[in-house]
PDB file of C-alpha atoms in Angstrom:
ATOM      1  CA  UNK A   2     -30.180  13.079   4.469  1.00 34.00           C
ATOM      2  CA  UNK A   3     -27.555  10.913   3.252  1.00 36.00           C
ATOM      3  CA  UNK A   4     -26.626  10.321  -0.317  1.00 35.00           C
ATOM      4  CA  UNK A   5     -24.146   7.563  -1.397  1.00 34.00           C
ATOM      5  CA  UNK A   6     -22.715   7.798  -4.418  1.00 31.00           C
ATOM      6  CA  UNK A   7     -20.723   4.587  -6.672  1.00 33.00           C
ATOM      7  CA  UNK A   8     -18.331   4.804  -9.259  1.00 33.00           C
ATOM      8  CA  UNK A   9     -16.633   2.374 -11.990  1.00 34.00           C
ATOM      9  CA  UNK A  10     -13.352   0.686 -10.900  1.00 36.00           C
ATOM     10  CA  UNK A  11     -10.785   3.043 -10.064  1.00 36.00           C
ATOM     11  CA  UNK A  12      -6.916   2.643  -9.106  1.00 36.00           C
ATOM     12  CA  UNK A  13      -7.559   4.962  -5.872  1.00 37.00           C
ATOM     13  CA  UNK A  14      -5.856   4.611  -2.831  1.00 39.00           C
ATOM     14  CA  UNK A  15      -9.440   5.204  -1.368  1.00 38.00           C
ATOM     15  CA  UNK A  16     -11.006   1.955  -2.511  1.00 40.00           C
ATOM     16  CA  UNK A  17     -12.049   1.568  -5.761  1.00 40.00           C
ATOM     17  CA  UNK A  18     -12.741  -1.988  -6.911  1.00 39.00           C
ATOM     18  CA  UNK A  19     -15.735  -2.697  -7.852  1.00 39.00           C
ATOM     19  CA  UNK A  20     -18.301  -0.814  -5.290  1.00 44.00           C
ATOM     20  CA  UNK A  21     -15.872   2.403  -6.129  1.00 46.00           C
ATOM     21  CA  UNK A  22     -13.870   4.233  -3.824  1.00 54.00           C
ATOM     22  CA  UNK A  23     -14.451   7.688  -2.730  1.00 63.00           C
ATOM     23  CA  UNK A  24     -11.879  10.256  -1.423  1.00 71.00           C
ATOM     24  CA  UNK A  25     -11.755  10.604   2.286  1.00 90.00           C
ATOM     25  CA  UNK A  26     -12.921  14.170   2.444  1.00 91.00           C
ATOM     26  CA  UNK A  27     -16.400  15.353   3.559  1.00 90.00           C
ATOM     27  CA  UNK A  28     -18.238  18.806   3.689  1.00 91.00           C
ATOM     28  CA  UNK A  29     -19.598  19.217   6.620  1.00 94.00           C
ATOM     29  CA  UNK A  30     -22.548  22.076   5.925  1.00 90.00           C
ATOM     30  CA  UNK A  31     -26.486  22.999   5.547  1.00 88.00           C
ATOM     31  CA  UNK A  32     -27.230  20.054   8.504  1.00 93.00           C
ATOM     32  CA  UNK A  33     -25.424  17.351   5.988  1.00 92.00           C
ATOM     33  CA  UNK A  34     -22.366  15.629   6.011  1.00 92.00           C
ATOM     34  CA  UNK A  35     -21.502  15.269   2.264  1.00 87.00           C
ATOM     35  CA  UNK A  36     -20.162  13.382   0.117  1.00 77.00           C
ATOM     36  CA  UNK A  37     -20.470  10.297   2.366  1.00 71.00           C
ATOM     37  CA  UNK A  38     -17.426   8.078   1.628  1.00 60.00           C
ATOM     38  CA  UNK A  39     -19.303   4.585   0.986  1.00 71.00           C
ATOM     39  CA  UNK A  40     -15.904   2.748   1.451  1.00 81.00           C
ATOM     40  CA  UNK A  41     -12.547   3.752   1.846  1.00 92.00           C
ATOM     41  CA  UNK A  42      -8.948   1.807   2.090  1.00 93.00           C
ATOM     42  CA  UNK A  43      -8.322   0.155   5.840  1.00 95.00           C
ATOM     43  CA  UNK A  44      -5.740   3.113   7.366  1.00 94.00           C
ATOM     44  CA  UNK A  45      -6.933   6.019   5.829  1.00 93.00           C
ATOM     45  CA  UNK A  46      -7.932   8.809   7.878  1.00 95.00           C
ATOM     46  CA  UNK A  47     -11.110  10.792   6.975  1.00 94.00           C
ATOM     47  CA  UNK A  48     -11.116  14.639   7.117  1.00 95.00           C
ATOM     48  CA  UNK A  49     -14.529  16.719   7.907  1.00 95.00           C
ATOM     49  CA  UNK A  50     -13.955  20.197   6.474  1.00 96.00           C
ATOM     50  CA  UNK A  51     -16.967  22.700   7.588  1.00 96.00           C
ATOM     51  CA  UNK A  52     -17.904  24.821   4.880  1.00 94.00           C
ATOM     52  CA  UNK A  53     -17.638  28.897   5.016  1.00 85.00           C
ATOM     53  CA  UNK A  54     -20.928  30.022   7.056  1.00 79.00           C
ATOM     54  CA  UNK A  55     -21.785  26.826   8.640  1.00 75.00           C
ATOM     55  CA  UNK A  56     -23.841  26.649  11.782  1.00 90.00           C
ATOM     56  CA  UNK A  57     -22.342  24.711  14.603  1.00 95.00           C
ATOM     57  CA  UNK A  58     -22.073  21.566  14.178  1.00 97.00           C
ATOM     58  CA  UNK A  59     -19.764  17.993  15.469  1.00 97.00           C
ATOM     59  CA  UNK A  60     -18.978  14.471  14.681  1.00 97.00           C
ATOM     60  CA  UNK A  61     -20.254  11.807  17.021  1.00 97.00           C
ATOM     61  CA  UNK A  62     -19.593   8.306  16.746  1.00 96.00           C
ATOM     62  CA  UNK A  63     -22.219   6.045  16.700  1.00 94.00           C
ATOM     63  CA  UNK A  64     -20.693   2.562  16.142  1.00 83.00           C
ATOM     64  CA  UNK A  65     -17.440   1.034  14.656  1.00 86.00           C
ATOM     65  CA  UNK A  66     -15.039  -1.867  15.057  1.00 87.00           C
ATOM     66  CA  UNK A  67     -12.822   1.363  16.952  1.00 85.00           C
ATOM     67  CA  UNK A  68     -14.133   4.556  17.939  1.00 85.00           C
ATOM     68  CA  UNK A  69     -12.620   7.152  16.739  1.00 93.00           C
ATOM     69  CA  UNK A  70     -12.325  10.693  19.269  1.00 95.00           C
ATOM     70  CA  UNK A  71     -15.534  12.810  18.724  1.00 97.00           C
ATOM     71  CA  UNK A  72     -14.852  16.070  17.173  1.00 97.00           C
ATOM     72  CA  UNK A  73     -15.257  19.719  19.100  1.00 97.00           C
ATOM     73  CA  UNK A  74     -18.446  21.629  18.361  1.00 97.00           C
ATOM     74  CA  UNK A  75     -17.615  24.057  15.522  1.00 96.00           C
ATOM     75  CA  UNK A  76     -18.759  26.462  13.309  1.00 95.00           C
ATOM     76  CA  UNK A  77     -15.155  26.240  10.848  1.00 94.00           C
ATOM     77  CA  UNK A  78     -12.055  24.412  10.575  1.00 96.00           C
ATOM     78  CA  UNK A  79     -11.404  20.889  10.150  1.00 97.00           C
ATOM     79  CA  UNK A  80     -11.509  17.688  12.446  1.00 97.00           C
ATOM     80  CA  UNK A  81      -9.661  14.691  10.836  1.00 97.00           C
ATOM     81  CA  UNK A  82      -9.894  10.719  12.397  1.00 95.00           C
ATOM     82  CA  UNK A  83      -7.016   8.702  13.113  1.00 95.00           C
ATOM     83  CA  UNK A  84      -6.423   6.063  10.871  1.00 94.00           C
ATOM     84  CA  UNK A  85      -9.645   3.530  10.655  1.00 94.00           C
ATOM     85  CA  UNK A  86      -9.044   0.214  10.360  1.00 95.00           C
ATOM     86  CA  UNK A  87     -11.711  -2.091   8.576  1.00 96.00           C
ATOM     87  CA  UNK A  88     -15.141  -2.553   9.158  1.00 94.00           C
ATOM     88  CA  UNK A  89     -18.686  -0.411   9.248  1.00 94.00           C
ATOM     89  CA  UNK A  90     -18.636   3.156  11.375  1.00 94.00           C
ATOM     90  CA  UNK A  91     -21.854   5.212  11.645  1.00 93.00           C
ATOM     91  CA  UNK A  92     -22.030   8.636  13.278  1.00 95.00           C
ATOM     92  CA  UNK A  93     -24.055  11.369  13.064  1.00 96.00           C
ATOM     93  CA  UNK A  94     -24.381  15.360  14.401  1.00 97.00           C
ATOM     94  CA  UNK A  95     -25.482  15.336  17.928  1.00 97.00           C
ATOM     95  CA  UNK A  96     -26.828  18.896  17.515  1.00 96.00           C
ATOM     96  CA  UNK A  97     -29.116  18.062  14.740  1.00 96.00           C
ATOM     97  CA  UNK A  98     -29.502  14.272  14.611  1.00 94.00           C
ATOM     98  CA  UNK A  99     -33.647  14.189  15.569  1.00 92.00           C
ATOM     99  CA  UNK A 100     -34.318  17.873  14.021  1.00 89.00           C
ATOM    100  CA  UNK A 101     -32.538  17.329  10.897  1.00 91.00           C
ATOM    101  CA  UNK A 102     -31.532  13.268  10.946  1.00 92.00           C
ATOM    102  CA  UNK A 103     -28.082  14.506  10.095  1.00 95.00           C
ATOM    103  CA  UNK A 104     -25.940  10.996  10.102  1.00 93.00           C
ATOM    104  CA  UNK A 105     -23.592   9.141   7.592  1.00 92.00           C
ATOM    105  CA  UNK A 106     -21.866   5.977   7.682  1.00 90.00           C
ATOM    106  CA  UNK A 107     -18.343   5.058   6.439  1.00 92.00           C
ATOM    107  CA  UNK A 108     -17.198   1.655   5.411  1.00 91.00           C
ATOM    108  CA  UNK A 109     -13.581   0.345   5.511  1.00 93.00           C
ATOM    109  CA  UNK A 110     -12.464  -2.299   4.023  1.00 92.00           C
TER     110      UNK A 110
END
């Protein structure tokens, strides 16, 4: 499951505006990726931190205007994107996308 969350205006590097910026850091953990950024700045680089007793898990990218390296399979550590430039990217778990529809989306703008 996916949850987006929005904000009020904010001065962020990470967005902000209007839809509300997020910071470009997820958890990845208990077959989620969370928070998922709804938007960040064009450039940024996003970093997927897995959380202290994680099962395995990876980063696999779906769709995007670039596409980004997939991450290793890990059960720790960190795995962060180069710099994305603007537009939609989805990607998703390939370990547990059809047992636990573990997926997220980022948008750049």
């Amino acid at each position: 499951m996916v949850l987006l969350t929005a904000c009020g205006g904010s001065t962020s590097p990470y967005g902000g505006g209007g839809g509300g910026g997020h910071s470009p850091n997820l958890t990845v953990q208990n077959y989620s990726f969370s928070p998922t950024p709804d938007t960040v700045t064009a450039g940024t680089a996003v970093t997927f931190t897995w959380a202290a007793g994680s099962v395995d898990h990876n980063v696999t990218w779906d769709a995007g205007p670039t596409s980004p390296p997939n991450s290793a399979t890990q059960m720790s550590g960190t795995y962060t994107t180069p710099a994305l430039s603007q537009g939609s990217y989805t990607y998703h778990c390939s370990i547990h996308v059809n047992t636990n529809n573990m997926r997220g989306t980022i948008v750049v703008k």
